[in-house]
Coordinates of C-alpha atoms in Angstrom, one line a residue:
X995 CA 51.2 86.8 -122.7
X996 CA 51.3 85.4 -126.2
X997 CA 54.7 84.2 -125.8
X998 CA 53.3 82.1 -122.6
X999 CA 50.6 81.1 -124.8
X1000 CA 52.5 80.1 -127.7
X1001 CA 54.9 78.0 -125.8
X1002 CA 52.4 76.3 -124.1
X1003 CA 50.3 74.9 -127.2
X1004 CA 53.6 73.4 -128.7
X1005 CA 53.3 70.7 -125.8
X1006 CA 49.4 70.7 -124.9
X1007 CA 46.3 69.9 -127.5
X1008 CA 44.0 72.9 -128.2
X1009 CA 40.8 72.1 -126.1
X1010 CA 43.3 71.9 -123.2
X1011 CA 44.3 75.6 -123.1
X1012 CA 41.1 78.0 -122.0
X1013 CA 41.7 81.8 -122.4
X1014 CA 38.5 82.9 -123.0
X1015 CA 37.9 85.3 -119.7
X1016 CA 34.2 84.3 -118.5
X1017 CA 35.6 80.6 -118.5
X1018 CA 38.7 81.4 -116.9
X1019 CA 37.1 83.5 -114.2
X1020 CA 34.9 80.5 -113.1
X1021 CA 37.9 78.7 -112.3
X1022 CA 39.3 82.2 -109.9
X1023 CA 38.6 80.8 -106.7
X1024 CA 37.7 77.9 -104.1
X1025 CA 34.5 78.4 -101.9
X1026 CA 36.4 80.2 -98.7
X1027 CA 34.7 83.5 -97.5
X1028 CA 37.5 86.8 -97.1
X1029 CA 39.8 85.2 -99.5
X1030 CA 41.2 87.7 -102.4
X1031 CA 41.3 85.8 -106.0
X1032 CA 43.5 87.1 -108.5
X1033 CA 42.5 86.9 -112.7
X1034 CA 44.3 83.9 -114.3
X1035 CA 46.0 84.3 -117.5
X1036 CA 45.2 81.0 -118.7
X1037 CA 43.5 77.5 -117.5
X1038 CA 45.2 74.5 -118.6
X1039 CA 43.4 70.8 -118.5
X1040 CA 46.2 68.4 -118.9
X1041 CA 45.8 64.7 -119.4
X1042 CA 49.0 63.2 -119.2
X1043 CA 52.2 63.2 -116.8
X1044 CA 54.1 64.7 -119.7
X1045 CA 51.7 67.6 -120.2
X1046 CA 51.9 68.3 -116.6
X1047 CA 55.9 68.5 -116.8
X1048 CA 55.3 70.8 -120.1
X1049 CA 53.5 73.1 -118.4
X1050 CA 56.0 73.3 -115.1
X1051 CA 59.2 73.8 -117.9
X1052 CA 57.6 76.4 -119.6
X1053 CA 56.3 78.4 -115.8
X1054 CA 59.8 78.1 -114.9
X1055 CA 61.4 79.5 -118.0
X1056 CA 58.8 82.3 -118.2
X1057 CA 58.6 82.8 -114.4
X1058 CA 55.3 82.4 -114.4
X1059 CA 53.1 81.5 -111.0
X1060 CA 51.0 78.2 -111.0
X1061 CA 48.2 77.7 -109.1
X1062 CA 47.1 74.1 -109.5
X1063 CA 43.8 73.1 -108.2
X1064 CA 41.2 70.3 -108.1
X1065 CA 37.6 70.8 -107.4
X1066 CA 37.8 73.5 -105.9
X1067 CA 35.7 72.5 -102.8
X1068 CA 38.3 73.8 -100.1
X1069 CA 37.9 76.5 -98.0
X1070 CA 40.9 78.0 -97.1
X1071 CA 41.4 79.9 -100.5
X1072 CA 44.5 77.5 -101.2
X1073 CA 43.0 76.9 -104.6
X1074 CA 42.7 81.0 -105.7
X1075 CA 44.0 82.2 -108.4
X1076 CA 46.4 84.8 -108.3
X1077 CA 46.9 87.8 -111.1
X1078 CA 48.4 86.4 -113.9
X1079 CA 49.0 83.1 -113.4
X1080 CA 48.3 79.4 -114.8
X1081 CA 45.7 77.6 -113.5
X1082 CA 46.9 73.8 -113.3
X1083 CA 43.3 71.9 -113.0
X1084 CA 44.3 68.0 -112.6
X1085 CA 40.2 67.3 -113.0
X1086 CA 41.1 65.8 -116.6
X1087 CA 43.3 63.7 -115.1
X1088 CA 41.0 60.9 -113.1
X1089 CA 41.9 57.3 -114.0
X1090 CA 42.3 55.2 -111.7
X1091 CA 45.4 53.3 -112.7
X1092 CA 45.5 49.8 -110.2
X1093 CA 43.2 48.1 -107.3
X1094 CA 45.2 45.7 -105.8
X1095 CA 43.3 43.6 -103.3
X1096 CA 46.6 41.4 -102.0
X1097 CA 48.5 44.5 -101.7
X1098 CA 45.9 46.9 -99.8
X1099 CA 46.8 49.6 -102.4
X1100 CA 44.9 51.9 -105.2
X1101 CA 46.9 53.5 -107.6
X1102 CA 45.2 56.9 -109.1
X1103 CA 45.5 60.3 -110.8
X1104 CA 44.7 63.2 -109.1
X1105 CA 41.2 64.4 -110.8
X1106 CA 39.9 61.1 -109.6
X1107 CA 36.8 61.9 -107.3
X1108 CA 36.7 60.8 -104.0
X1109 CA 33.7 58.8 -103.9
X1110 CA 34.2 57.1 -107.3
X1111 CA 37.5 55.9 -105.7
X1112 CA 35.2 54.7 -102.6
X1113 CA 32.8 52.8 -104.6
X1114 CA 35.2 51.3 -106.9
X1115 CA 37.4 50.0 -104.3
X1116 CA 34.2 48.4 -101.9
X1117 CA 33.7 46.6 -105.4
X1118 CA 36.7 43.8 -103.9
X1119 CA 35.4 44.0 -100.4
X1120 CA 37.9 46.9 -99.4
X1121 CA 37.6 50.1 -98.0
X1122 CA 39.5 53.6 -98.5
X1123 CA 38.3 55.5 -95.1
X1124 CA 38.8 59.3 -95.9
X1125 CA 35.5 60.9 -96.2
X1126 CA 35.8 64.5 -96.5
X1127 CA 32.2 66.0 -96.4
X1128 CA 32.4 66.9 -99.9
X1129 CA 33.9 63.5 -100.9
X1130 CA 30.9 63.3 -104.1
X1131 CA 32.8 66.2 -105.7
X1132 CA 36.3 66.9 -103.7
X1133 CA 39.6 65.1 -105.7
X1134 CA 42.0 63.0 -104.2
X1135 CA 44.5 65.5 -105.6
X1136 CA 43.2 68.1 -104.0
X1137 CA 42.5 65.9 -100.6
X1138 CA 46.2 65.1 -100.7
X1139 CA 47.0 68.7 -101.2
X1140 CA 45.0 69.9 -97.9
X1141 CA 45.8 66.9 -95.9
X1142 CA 41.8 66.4 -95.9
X1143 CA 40.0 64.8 -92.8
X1144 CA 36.3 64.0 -92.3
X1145 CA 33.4 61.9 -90.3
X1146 CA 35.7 59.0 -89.9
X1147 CA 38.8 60.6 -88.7
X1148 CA 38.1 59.2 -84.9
X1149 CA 38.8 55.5 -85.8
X1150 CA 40.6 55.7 -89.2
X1151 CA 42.4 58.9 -89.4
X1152 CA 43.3 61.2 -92.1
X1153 CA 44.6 61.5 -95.5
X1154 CA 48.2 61.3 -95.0
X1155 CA 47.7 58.3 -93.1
X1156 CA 46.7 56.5 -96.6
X1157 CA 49.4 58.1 -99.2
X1158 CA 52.1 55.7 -99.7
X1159 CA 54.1 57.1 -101.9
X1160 CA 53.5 60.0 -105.0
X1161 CA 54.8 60.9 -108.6
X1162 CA 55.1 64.8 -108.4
X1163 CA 56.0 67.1 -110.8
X1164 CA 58.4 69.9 -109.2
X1165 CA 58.5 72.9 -110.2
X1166 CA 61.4 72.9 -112.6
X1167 CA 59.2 69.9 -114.2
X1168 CA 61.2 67.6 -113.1
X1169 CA 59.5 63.9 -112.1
X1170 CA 59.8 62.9 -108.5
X1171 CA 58.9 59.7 -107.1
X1172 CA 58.9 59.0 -103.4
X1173 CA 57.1 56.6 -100.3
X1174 CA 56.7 53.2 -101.9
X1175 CA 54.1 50.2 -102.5
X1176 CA 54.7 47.9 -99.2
X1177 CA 53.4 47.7 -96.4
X1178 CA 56.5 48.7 -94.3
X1179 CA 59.2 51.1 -95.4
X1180 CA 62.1 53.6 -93.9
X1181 CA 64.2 54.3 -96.4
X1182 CA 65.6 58.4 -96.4
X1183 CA 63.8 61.6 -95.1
X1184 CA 59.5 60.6 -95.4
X1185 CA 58.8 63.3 -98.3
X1186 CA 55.8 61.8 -99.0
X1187 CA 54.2 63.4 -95.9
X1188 CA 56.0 66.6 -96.4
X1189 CA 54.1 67.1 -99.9
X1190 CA 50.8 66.1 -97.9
X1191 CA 48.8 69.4 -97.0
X1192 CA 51.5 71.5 -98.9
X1193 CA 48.9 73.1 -100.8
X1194 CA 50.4 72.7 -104.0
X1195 CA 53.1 74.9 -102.7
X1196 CA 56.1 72.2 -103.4
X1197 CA 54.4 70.3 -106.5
X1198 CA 52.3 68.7 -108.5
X1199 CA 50.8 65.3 -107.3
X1200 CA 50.6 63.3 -110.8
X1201 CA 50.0 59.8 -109.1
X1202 CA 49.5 58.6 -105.9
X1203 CA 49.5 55.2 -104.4
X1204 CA 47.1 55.0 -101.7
X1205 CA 45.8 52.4 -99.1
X1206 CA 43.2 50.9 -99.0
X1207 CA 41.2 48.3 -95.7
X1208 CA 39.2 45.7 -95.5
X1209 CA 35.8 47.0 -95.7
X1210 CA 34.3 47.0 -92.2
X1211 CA 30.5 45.9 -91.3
X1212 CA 27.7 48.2 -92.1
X1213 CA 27.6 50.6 -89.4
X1214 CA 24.8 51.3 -86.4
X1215 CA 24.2 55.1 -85.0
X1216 CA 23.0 56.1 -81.8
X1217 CA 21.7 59.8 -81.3
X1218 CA 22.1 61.4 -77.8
X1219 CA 20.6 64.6 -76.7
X1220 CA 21.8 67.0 -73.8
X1221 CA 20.6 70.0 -72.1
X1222 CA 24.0 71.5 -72.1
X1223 CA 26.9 71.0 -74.4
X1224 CA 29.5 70.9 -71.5
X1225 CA 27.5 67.6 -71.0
X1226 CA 27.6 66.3 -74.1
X1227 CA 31.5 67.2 -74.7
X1228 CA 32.3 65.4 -71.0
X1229 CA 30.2 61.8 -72.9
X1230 CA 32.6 62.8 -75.2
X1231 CA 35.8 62.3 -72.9
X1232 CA 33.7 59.8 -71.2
X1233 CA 33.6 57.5 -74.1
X1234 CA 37.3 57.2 -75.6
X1235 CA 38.5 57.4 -71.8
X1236 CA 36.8 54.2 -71.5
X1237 CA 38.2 52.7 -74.6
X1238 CA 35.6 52.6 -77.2
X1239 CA 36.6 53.2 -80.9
X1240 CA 33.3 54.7 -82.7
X1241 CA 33.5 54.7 -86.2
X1242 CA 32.0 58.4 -86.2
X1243 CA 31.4 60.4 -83.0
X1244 CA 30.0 64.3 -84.4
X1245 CA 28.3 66.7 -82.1
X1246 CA 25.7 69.2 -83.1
X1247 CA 24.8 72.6 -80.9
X1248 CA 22.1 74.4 -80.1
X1249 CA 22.2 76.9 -83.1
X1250 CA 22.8 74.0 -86.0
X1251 CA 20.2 72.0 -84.0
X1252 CA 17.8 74.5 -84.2
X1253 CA 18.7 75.2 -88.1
X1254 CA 18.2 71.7 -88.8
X1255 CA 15.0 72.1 -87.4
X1256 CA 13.9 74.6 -89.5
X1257 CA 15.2 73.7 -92.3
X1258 CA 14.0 70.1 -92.9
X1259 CA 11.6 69.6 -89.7
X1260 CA 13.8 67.0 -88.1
X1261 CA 11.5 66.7 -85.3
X1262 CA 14.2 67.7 -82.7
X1263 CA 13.2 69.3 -79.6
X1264 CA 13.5 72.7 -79.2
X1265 CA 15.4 71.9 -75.8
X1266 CA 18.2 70.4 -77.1
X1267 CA 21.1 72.0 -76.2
X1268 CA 24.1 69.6 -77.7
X1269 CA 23.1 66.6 -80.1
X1270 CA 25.5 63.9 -80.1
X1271 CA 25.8 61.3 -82.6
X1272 CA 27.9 58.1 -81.9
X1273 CA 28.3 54.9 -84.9
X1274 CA 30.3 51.6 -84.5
X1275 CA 30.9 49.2 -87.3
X1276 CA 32.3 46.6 -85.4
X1277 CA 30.8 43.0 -85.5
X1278 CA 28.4 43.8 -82.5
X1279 CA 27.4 47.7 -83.0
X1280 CA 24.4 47.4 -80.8
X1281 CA 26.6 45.7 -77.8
X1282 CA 29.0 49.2 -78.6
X1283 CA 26.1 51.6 -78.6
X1284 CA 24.7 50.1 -75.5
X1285 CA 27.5 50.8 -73.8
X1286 CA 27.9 54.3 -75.5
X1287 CA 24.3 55.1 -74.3
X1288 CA 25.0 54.2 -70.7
X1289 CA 28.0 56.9 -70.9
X1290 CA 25.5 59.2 -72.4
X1291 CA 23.1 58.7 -69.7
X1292 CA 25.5 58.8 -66.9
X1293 CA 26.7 62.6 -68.6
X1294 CA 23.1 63.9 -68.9
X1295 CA 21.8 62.8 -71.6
X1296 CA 17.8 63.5 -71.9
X1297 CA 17.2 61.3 -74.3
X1298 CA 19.2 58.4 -76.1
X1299 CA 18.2 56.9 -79.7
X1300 CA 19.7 53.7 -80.7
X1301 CA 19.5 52.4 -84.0
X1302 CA 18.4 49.1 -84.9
X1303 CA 18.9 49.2 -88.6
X1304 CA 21.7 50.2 -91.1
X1305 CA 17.7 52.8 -92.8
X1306 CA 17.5 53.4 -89.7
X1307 CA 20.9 54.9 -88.9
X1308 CA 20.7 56.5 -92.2
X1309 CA 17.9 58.7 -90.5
X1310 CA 19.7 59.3 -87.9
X1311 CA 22.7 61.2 -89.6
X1312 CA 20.6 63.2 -92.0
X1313 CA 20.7 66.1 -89.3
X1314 CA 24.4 66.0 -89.4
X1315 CA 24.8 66.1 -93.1
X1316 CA 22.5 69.0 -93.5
X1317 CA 24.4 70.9 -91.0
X1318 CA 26.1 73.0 -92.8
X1319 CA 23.1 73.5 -95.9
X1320 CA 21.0 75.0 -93.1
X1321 CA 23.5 77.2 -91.6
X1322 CA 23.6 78.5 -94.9
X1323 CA 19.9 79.5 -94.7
X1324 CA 19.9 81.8 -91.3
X1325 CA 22.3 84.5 -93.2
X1326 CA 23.1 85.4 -96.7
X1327 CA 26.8 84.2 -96.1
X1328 CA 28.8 82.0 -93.8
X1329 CA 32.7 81.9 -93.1
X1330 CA 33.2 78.0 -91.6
X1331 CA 36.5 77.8 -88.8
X1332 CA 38.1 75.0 -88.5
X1333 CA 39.5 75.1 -85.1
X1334 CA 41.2 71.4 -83.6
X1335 CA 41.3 70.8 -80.3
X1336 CA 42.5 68.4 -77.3
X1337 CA 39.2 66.5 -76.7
X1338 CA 39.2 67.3 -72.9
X1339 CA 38.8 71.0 -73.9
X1340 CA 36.0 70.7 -76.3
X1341 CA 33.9 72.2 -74.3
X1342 CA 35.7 75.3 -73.4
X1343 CA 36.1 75.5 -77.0
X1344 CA 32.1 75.2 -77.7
X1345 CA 31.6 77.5 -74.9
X1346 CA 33.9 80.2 -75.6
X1347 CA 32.1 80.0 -79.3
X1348 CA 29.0 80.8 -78.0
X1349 CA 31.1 83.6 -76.1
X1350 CA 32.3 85.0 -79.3
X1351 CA 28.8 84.4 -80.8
X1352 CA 27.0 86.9 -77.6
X1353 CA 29.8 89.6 -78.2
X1354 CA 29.7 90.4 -81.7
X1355 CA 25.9 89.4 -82.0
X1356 CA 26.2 87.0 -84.9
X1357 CA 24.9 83.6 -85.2
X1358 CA 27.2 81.1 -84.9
X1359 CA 26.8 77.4 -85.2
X1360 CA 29.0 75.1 -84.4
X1361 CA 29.1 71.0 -85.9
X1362 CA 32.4 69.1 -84.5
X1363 CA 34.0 65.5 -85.4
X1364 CA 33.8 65.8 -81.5
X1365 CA 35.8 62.4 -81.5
X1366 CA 39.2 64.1 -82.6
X1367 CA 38.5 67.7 -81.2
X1368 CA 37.9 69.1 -84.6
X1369 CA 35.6 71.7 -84.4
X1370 CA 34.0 73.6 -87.3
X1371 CA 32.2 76.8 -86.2
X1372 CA 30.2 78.5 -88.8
X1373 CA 29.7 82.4 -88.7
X1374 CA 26.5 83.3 -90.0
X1375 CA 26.5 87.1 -91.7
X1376 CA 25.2 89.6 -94.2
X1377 CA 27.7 89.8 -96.7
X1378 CA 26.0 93.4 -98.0
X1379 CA 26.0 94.6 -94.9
X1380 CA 30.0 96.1 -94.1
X1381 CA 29.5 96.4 -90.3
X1382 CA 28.3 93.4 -89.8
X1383 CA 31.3 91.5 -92.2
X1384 CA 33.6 93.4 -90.5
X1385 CA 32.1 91.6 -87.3
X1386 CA 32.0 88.2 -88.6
X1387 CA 35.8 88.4 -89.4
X1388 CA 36.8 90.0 -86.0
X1389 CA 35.0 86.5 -84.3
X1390 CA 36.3 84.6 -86.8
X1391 CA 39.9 85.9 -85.7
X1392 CA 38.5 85.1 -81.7
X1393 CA 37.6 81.7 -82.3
X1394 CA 40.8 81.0 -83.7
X1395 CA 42.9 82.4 -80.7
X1396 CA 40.8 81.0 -77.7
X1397 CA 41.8 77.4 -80.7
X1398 CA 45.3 78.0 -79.5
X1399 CA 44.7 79.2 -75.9
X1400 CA 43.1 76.2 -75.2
X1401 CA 46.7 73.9 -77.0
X1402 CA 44.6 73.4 -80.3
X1403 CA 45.5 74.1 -84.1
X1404 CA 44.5 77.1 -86.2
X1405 CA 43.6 73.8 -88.7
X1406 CA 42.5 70.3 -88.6
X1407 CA 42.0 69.3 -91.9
X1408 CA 41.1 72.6 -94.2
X1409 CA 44.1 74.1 -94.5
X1410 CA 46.2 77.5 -94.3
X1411 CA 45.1 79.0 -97.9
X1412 CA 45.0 82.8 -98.1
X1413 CA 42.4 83.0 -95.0
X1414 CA 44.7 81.4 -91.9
X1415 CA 48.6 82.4 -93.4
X1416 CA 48.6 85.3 -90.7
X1417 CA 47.9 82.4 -88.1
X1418 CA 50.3 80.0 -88.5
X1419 CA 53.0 82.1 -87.9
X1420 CA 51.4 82.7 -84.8
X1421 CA 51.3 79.0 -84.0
X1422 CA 54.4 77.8 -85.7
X1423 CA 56.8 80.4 -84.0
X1424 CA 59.3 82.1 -85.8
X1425 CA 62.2 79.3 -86.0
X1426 CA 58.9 77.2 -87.2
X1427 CA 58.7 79.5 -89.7
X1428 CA 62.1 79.6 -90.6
X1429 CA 62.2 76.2 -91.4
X1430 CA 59.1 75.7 -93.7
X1431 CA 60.1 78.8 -95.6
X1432 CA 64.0 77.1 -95.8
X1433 CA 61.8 73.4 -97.5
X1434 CA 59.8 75.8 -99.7
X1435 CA 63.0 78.0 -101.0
X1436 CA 64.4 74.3 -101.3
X1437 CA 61.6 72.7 -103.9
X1438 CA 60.6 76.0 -105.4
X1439 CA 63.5 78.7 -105.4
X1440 CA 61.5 80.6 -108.5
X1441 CA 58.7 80.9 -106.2
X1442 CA 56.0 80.0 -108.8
X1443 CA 54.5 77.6 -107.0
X1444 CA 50.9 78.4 -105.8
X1445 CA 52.3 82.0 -104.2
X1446 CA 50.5 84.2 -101.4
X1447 CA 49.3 81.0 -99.9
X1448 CA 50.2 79.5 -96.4
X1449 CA 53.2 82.0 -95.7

């Protein structure tokens, strides 16, 4: 311990190495439910590339783990700590280094926050479209790193759709550079994808060139409400089968709905079933929602609410952002899924939830970005009580398999972590598996690099 100590203070400054135990224990784990967090030896805050490669050299000689992490917003568990180990927290490091407007491209470090990097680039009229639901406080470090997704997802896709290229440390601290700053490019094997959603399991991100859109018109919402969610999830297929490219499209069911309701007095009626909500920030949104609504009508709907103002589409998504806050209030713990699939069976996917839900006699809510078939069910449960813990982990482990009956993904945008590594064997198959150990024994033969997590 002292030796690690000493060897890293000959490369780092003083206030960048933390070893007092009630600070280092704050920085243990992410906010994932079930996941085991081990006790760090030491936190280190670097600054600069060259601190970051200091503190690689001297895990490697030491063979000593690294856990690097960002805000620590995740929920897989990918960020824990494990016993003994470095902590690698790249929050210090949060400049953003270039905005190019000709080029499309930002250039930052990875402790800068998501919507700082949002605001700062809508300064020259552009627009980086990743919008995790923590994107006040989440890093785009640590968005790289789990291959983050969000609202927006249905018409601009996900984080590793915007990472052009990355400086990353490896593990022997070593500087690698890969992708590029164009618009196009080919050239050798694409590792800048491979280090997006590795989980900190291949490298560091130092840098990463990201890009950036034209930002689009302000956008218009239109709220639908069913009496089933089978009917909201068919105005679902309804409305990309016909072509339409919403700039959001979430669904709410019956159980976030009705803790909405409670929660902040939404107004919503007690006989709503399914809440969809559908925006377009095209040049004519109300032309898109009309359209939209006519879909919704056609599935069911009871009632359709179009917005007429950018305040009064604001409204309108305050019941999907407080979601997840008043799914927190029915229980004293929640453990959130994140379960992606096909659009055409969202439905069976909502239903069988509710399935899982009546068997184990939990409360189980479920908000999807319905528009790309990611779902995110939330098991509501008393942590003090074992039997019923014991139960929300069993339907946990339920909703994930009926995920992958039904030709989804264990994950679509959260990550493996500690809490899913016993599924994705399961999905990946064992030659699957074979393969991503075969890259990780490749980048990190030591094995210091954020071990216990995915595999």
């Amino acid at each position: 311990m002292d030796d690690l100590l000493d060897r890293l203070r000959t490369g780092l400054p003083a206030e960048a190495v933390i070893t007092d135990p009630d600070v280092t224990a704050s920085y243990a784990n992410d906010m994932a439910s079930f996941c085991a967090a081990g006790t760090p030896a030491v936190v280190v805050l670097p600054r600069t590339v060259e601190q970051v490669q200091h503190v690689m050299r001297t895990a490697s000689a030491l063979r000593v783990p690294v856990v690097p992490q960002g805000a620590r917003t995740g929920l897989s568990g990918a960020a824990n700590a494990s016993d003994g180990c470095i902590v690698l927290s790249l929050t210090k490091m949060d400049r953003i280094l270039e905005i190019s407007p000709v080029d499309r491209i930002a250039v930052v470090e990875p402790g800068v926050v998501n919507a700082v990097l949002s605001r700062a680039v809508n300064e020259h009229g552009l627009y980086y479209p990743p919008d995790p639901s923590s994107w006040e406080m989440c890093t785009i470090g640590g968005n790289i790193g789990t291959a983050s997704g969000g609202l927006c997802c249905v018409k601009y896709g996900v984080t590793a759709e915007y990472v052009l290229g990355l400086d990353v440390v490896l593990a022997d601290g070593r500087l690698l550079t890969t992708g590029r700053r164009t618009a196009k490019g080919v050239a050798g094997y694409d590792l800048t994808r491979l280090f997006v959603g590795s989980e900190g399991s291949l490298g560091i991100v130092v840098k990463a060139v990201l890009a950036l859109r034209p930002q689009p018109p302000a956008q218009l919402v239109l709220a639908a409400e069913f009496d089933s969610a089978g009917a909201a999830c068919e105005a679902v297929c309804a409305i990309m089968e016909r072509g339409h490219t919403p700039s959001l499209l979430e669904l709410m069911d019956r159980t976030t709905v009705r803790a909405v309701n409670a929660m902040a007095n939404m107004g919503l009626p007690d006989s709503t079933e399914a809440l969809l909500l559908a925006a377009f920030d095209t040049p004519d949104p109300a032309a898109d929602l009309a359209a939209v609504g006519a879909l919704c009508e056609a599935a069911g709907a009871t009632q359709v609410v179009p917005a007429d103002t950018v305040a009064e589409s604001e409204l309108l998504l305050q019941a999907r952002r407080m979601s997840l806050t008043a799914l927190e209030t029915v229980k004293s713990a929640t453990m959130i899924d994140d379960v992606c699939v096909p659009r055409s069976k969202l439905g069976a996917m909502i239903d069988g939830t509710a399935a899982v839900a009546d068997k184990y006699g939990l409360t189980i809510g479920v908000c999807a970005h319905a528009g790309d078939g990611n779902t995110h069910p939330v098991v509501c449960f008393d942590h003090a009580d074992p039997d019923e813990s014991r139960r929300a982990r069993e339907s946990f482990d339920e909703i994930m398999a009926l995920g992958l009956e039904l030709g989804g993904t264990i994950t679509g945008e959260h990550g493996v972590g500690v809490l899913k590594k016993e599924w994705l064997a399961r999905e990946l198959g064992p030659v699957g598996v074979e393969m991503q150990r075969g890259i990780k024994q490749t980048f990190d033969p030591l094995g210091i690099l954020n071990p216990g997590k995915i595999f």
